[in-house]
């Protein structure tokens, strides 16, 4: 089928939504929102207030544009808060991995003994995936050499051997997604030392399978937020593994609430005084018309011991 829809002017977009039953008492506010947010983007937030009829989707009775823009603004604030909290988690994760591996295998562990440091992992289809070592090392070389930070410039101006920097410098230039992949592929390389994944997970008071799953899930969440994707009421395809000691908080692992719990537990391990609970409470309280249950939050969630 050939796409034949013509673009609508902003007045036509307003009229189109009004014809579908949306209440728009403030035309100036509607024009502002459609000019700077866009019809298509707002439509994603509007869908929960619509239902299907024989003549297509229409708005539920009583739906106003402000209800939709409130959901958009809540989502905007939520993404910013998530990214700020993930910064703390990312720095904590990469520091613990770097320190653990450097203590046991030296500062150049990530390229000195790759055959024993990095193992294959089994994919869902049963095939084995090797760690993409050469691609990773090329990225480390590229990212650290072009870094404007003084520590990177000092290393390359002073040292020629080895060609790549020690782990703690590399750690500053590698993405969260790469650290998730590194952790995934770590294996026990020395019988006299603990399994590195277990040792790292223990710092966060988790099992290694749980931490591995959570790092993958948070990488997905970070990418969604970084690209301005919708978090509010999203059903996540990546389900973080249930942490048995907090199993009651993972009854709906596809909801944002489960991801908020993951952030809470990791943030608390890094900083017991993390303000993530207060941040969430303040954002949700600012939009009383938005039901937290749409994101999987249980009734009176903030009174649970996890959030105190």
Short mmCIF file of C-alpha atoms in Angstrom, two decimals:
data_model
loop_
_atom_site.label_atom_id
_atom_site.label_comp_id
_atom_site.label_asym_id
_atom_site.label_seq_id
_atom_site.Cartn_x
_atom_site.Cartn_y
_atom_site.Cartn_z
CA UNK A 1 0.00 0.00 0.00
CA UNK A 2 1.32 3.41 -0.91
CA UNK A 3 1.44 6.04 1.83
CA UNK A 4 -0.85 8.85 0.70
CA UNK A 5 -1.48 10.95 3.81
CA UNK A 6 -0.82 14.67 3.48
CA UNK A 7 0.71 16.72 6.31
CA UNK A 8 -1.74 18.72 8.41
CA UNK A 9 -1.20 22.31 9.46
CA UNK A 10 -1.26 22.94 13.20
CA UNK A 11 -4.80 24.44 13.08
CA UNK A 12 -5.87 21.33 11.16
CA UNK A 13 -4.19 19.08 13.75
CA UNK A 14 -6.13 20.84 16.50
CA UNK A 15 -9.38 20.50 14.56
CA UNK A 16 -8.63 16.82 13.88
CA UNK A 17 -8.23 16.06 17.57
CA UNK A 18 -11.28 18.11 18.49
CA UNK A 19 -13.29 16.11 15.96
CA UNK A 20 -12.18 12.98 17.80
CA UNK A 21 -13.52 14.33 21.08
CA UNK A 22 -10.46 15.93 22.68
CA UNK A 23 -11.27 18.99 24.77
CA UNK A 24 -8.89 21.86 23.94
CA UNK A 25 -10.02 24.96 25.88
CA UNK A 26 -6.72 26.80 25.39
CA UNK A 27 -5.91 27.04 21.68
CA UNK A 28 -2.71 29.02 22.33
CA UNK A 29 -1.36 26.27 24.60
CA UNK A 30 -2.33 23.66 22.02
CA UNK A 31 -0.52 25.58 19.28
CA UNK A 32 2.57 25.87 21.49
CA UNK A 33 2.59 22.14 22.26
CA UNK A 34 2.07 21.05 18.67
CA UNK A 35 4.69 23.51 17.41
CA UNK A 36 7.47 22.44 19.78
CA UNK A 37 6.57 18.88 20.77
CA UNK A 38 4.73 17.73 17.69
CA UNK A 39 1.51 15.92 16.88
CA UNK A 40 3.11 12.53 16.27
CA UNK A 41 5.06 12.56 19.54
CA UNK A 42 2.07 13.70 21.59
CA UNK A 43 -0.11 11.08 19.95
CA UNK A 44 1.96 8.39 21.69
CA UNK A 45 0.98 9.92 25.02
CA UNK A 46 -2.64 10.35 23.92
CA UNK A 47 -3.32 6.69 23.09
CA UNK A 48 -4.19 5.58 26.66
CA UNK A 49 -7.06 8.09 26.61
CA UNK A 50 -8.48 6.76 23.34
CA UNK A 51 -10.61 3.79 22.37
CA UNK A 52 -11.51 2.14 19.09
CA UNK A 53 -14.83 2.59 17.31
CA UNK A 54 -16.19 1.61 13.91
CA UNK A 55 -14.97 5.00 12.68
CA UNK A 56 -11.49 4.74 14.16
CA UNK A 57 -10.00 5.84 17.45
CA UNK A 58 -11.71 8.56 19.46
CA UNK A 59 -10.96 10.13 22.82
CA UNK A 60 -12.63 8.96 25.99
CA UNK A 61 -15.25 11.43 27.24
CA UNK A 62 -13.75 14.22 29.34
CA UNK A 63 -10.21 13.89 27.97
CA UNK A 64 -8.37 17.23 27.79
CA UNK A 65 -5.15 18.20 26.07
CA UNK A 66 -3.62 19.10 29.44
CA UNK A 67 -3.96 15.46 30.52
CA UNK A 68 -1.81 14.44 27.56
CA UNK A 69 0.77 17.20 28.00
CA UNK A 70 1.01 16.39 31.72
CA UNK A 71 1.93 12.81 30.82
CA UNK A 72 4.53 14.16 28.41
CA UNK A 73 6.04 16.50 31.00
CA UNK A 74 6.10 13.82 33.68
CA UNK A 75 7.91 11.55 31.24
CA UNK A 76 10.40 14.32 30.44
CA UNK A 77 11.19 14.86 34.12
CA UNK A 78 11.40 11.12 34.72
CA UNK A 79 13.93 10.60 31.93
CA UNK A 80 16.15 13.34 33.33
CA UNK A 81 16.00 11.83 36.82
CA UNK A 82 16.78 8.36 35.46
CA UNK A 83 19.84 9.58 33.57
CA UNK A 84 21.17 11.38 36.64
CA UNK A 85 20.75 8.25 38.77
CA UNK A 86 22.25 6.01 36.09
CA UNK A 87 25.35 8.20 36.09
CA UNK A 88 26.00 7.20 39.70
CA UNK A 89 25.36 3.55 38.89
CA UNK A 90 27.54 3.59 35.78
CA UNK A 91 30.51 5.11 37.62
CA UNK A 92 30.04 2.62 40.46
CA UNK A 93 29.80 -0.40 38.16
CA UNK A 94 32.82 0.43 36.05
CA UNK A 95 34.91 1.28 39.12
CA UNK A 96 34.11 -2.00 40.87
CA UNK A 97 34.77 -4.06 37.73
CA UNK A 98 38.02 -2.22 36.99
CA UNK A 99 39.28 -2.46 40.57
CA UNK A 100 38.33 -6.13 40.95
CA UNK A 101 39.94 -7.19 37.70
CA UNK A 102 43.02 -4.99 38.18
CA UNK A 103 43.63 -6.35 41.67
CA UNK A 104 43.47 -9.95 40.46
CA UNK A 105 44.91 -9.74 36.94
CA UNK A 106 46.86 -6.49 36.71
CA UNK A 107 46.06 -3.07 35.21
CA UNK A 108 46.05 -4.37 31.63
CA UNK A 109 43.78 -7.35 32.27
CA UNK A 110 41.40 -6.46 29.45
CA UNK A 111 43.95 -7.17 26.72
CA UNK A 112 46.81 -9.10 28.38
CA UNK A 113 45.00 -12.43 28.79
CA UNK A 114 41.82 -12.16 26.73
CA UNK A 115 41.56 -15.90 26.05
CA UNK A 116 41.24 -16.65 29.76
CA UNK A 117 39.57 -13.43 30.94
CA UNK A 118 36.68 -13.42 28.45
CA UNK A 119 34.56 -16.50 27.82
CA UNK A 120 31.86 -17.31 25.30
CA UNK A 121 28.24 -16.86 26.32
CA UNK A 122 25.30 -18.92 25.16
CA UNK A 123 22.67 -17.00 23.19
CA UNK A 124 18.94 -17.71 23.20
CA UNK A 125 19.22 -19.79 20.03
CA UNK A 126 21.85 -21.98 21.66
CA UNK A 127 24.79 -20.63 19.66
CA UNK A 128 27.90 -19.26 21.37
CA UNK A 129 28.89 -15.61 21.26
CA UNK A 130 32.55 -14.68 21.69
CA UNK A 131 33.57 -11.40 23.25
CA UNK A 132 34.23 -8.93 20.36
CA UNK A 133 37.78 -8.30 21.56
CA UNK A 134 39.35 -6.68 18.50
CA UNK A 135 36.40 -4.32 18.00
CA UNK A 136 36.46 -3.44 21.69
CA UNK A 137 40.22 -2.76 21.75
CA UNK A 138 39.95 -0.60 18.63
CA UNK A 139 37.20 1.42 20.33
CA UNK A 140 39.27 1.81 23.50
CA UNK A 141 42.23 3.03 21.44
CA UNK A 142 40.06 5.46 19.47
CA UNK A 143 38.10 6.82 22.44
CA UNK A 144 41.07 7.27 24.76
CA UNK A 145 43.30 8.84 22.10
CA UNK A 146 40.72 11.43 21.11
CA UNK A 147 39.79 12.19 24.72
CA UNK A 148 40.45 15.79 25.75
CA UNK A 149 40.85 14.82 29.40
CA UNK A 150 44.27 15.52 30.86
CA UNK A 151 44.74 11.98 32.19
CA UNK A 152 44.39 10.46 28.71
CA UNK A 153 46.63 13.01 27.04
CA UNK A 154 49.26 12.51 29.76
CA UNK A 155 49.31 8.74 29.23
CA UNK A 156 49.82 8.91 25.48
CA UNK A 157 52.38 11.70 25.69
CA UNK A 158 54.49 9.86 28.27
CA UNK A 159 54.10 6.12 27.61
CA UNK A 160 54.55 4.01 24.49
CA UNK A 161 54.38 0.52 26.00
CA UNK A 162 51.84 -0.95 26.19
CA UNK A 163 49.88 0.72 23.44
CA UNK A 164 46.66 0.84 25.46
CA UNK A 165 46.07 2.51 28.84
CA UNK A 166 45.54 0.82 32.22
CA UNK A 167 42.08 -0.27 33.21
CA UNK A 168 41.28 2.76 35.36
CA UNK A 169 41.93 5.12 32.47
CA UNK A 170 40.07 2.92 30.01
CA UNK A 171 37.14 2.92 32.43
CA UNK A 172 36.60 6.65 31.93
CA UNK A 173 36.12 6.28 28.18
CA UNK A 174 33.99 3.14 27.75
CA UNK A 175 30.18 3.26 27.60
CA UNK A 176 27.80 1.68 30.07
CA UNK A 177 26.71 -0.77 27.39
CA UNK A 178 30.31 -1.93 26.93
CA UNK A 179 30.69 -2.50 30.67
CA UNK A 180 27.53 -4.59 30.61
CA UNK A 181 29.03 -6.66 27.78
CA UNK A 182 32.38 -6.97 29.59
CA UNK A 183 30.66 -8.24 32.73
CA UNK A 184 28.60 -10.68 30.69
CA UNK A 185 31.72 -12.32 29.23
CA UNK A 186 33.97 -12.43 32.31
CA UNK A 187 34.95 -15.93 33.37
CA UNK A 188 37.02 -17.55 36.11
CA UNK A 189 40.56 -17.31 34.77
CA UNK A 190 42.51 -18.37 37.87
CA UNK A 191 41.54 -21.31 40.07
CA UNK A 192 43.14 -19.62 43.08
CA UNK A 193 40.92 -16.55 42.78
CA UNK A 194 37.15 -16.13 43.14
CA UNK A 195 34.99 -15.96 40.04
CA UNK A 196 35.22 -12.27 39.04
CA UNK A 197 31.50 -12.00 38.29
CA UNK A 198 30.67 -13.34 41.75
CA UNK A 199 33.18 -11.03 43.42
CA UNK A 200 31.79 -8.00 41.59
CA UNK A 201 28.15 -8.90 42.25
CA UNK A 202 28.91 -9.45 45.94
CA UNK A 203 29.91 -5.78 46.27
CA UNK A 204 26.35 -4.91 45.25
CA UNK A 205 24.88 -7.66 47.48
CA UNK A 206 23.54 -9.53 44.45
CA UNK A 207 23.95 -12.84 42.65
CA UNK A 208 25.97 -12.59 39.46
CA UNK A 209 23.04 -13.73 37.28
CA UNK A 210 20.91 -10.94 38.72
CA UNK A 211 23.56 -8.25 38.24
CA UNK A 212 24.20 -9.40 34.67
CA UNK A 213 20.50 -9.12 33.85
CA UNK A 214 20.18 -5.75 35.55
CA UNK A 215 23.12 -4.23 33.71
CA UNK A 216 21.59 -5.31 30.42
CA UNK A 217 18.19 -3.90 31.43
CA UNK A 218 19.66 -0.57 32.52
CA UNK A 219 21.63 -0.31 29.28
CA UNK A 220 18.32 -0.61 27.42
CA UNK A 221 16.69 1.95 29.72
CA UNK A 222 19.59 4.37 29.36
CA UNK A 223 19.43 4.19 25.57
CA UNK A 224 15.68 4.84 25.61
CA UNK A 225 16.16 7.90 27.82
CA UNK A 226 19.15 9.20 25.87
CA UNK A 227 17.10 9.10 22.67
CA UNK A 228 14.07 10.76 24.31
CA UNK A 229 11.95 7.61 24.17
CA UNK A 230 8.82 7.23 26.26
CA UNK A 231 9.27 5.64 29.70
CA UNK A 232 5.86 6.47 31.19
CA UNK A 233 3.51 3.45 30.86
CA UNK A 234 6.02 1.64 28.61
CA UNK A 235 6.00 -2.16 28.49
CA UNK A 236 9.68 -3.11 28.44
CA UNK A 237 10.68 -6.14 26.38
CA UNK A 238 13.80 -6.66 28.51
CA UNK A 239 12.70 -8.07 31.87
CA UNK A 240 15.20 -7.64 34.72
CA UNK A 241 15.79 -10.89 36.58
CA UNK A 242 13.89 -11.20 39.85
CA UNK A 243 15.94 -10.61 43.00
CA UNK A 244 14.44 -13.17 45.36
CA UNK A 245 14.92 -11.07 48.51
CA UNK A 246 12.73 -8.38 46.92
CA UNK A 247 10.52 -10.65 44.81
CA UNK A 248 7.31 -8.79 45.69
CA UNK A 249 8.62 -5.79 43.75
CA UNK A 250 9.05 -7.79 40.53
CA UNK A 251 5.51 -9.05 39.99
CA UNK A 252 5.36 -7.07 36.73
CA UNK A 253 8.93 -7.10 35.36
CA UNK A 254 7.90 -5.34 32.14
CA UNK A 255 6.76 -2.24 34.00
CA UNK A 256 8.82 0.82 34.79
CA UNK A 257 8.32 0.13 38.49
CA UNK A 258 10.55 -2.94 38.27
CA UNK A 259 13.23 -0.81 36.64
CA UNK A 260 12.80 1.81 39.36
CA UNK A 261 13.38 -0.94 41.93
CA UNK A 262 16.56 -2.05 40.14
CA UNK A 263 17.82 1.53 40.21
CA UNK A 264 16.89 1.80 43.89
CA UNK A 265 18.78 -1.33 44.92
CA UNK A 266 21.94 -0.50 42.97
CA UNK A 267 21.90 3.16 44.01
CA UNK A 268 21.44 2.20 47.66
CA UNK A 269 24.43 -0.15 47.51
CA UNK A 270 26.57 2.68 46.10
CA UNK A 271 25.14 5.49 48.20
CA UNK A 272 22.89 4.61 51.17
CA UNK A 273 21.68 8.22 51.17
CA UNK A 274 20.55 8.16 47.53
CA UNK A 275 17.67 10.55 46.95
CA UNK A 276 16.10 8.36 44.22
CA UNK A 277 13.01 7.60 46.39
CA UNK A 278 12.38 11.29 47.09
CA UNK A 279 12.99 12.20 43.45
CA UNK A 280 10.38 9.70 42.26
CA UNK A 281 7.88 10.80 44.90
CA UNK A 282 8.30 14.46 43.97
CA UNK A 283 7.87 13.84 40.24
CA UNK A 284 4.74 11.74 40.70
CA UNK A 285 3.27 14.18 43.23
CA UNK A 286 3.71 17.01 40.73
CA UNK A 287 1.24 15.33 38.37
CA UNK A 288 -1.69 14.13 40.48
CA UNK A 289 -3.76 13.48 37.37
CA UNK A 290 -1.35 10.76 36.24
CA UNK A 291 -1.95 7.39 37.89
CA UNK A 292 1.33 5.78 39.08
CA UNK A 293 -0.34 2.40 38.53
CA UNK A 294 0.08 3.04 34.79
CA UNK A 295 3.81 2.54 35.38
CA UNK A 296 3.32 -0.48 37.64
CA UNK A 297 3.61 1.34 40.97
CA UNK A 298 1.56 -0.43 43.67
CA UNK A 299 -0.79 1.43 45.98
CA UNK A 300 1.13 3.16 48.79
CA UNK A 301 4.42 2.09 47.23
CA UNK A 302 6.29 4.93 48.92
CA UNK A 303 5.44 3.52 52.37
CA UNK A 304 7.25 0.24 51.69
CA UNK A 305 10.55 -0.25 53.54
CA UNK A 306 12.42 -0.35 50.22
CA UNK A 307 11.61 3.31 49.60
CA UNK A 308 12.19 4.68 53.10
#
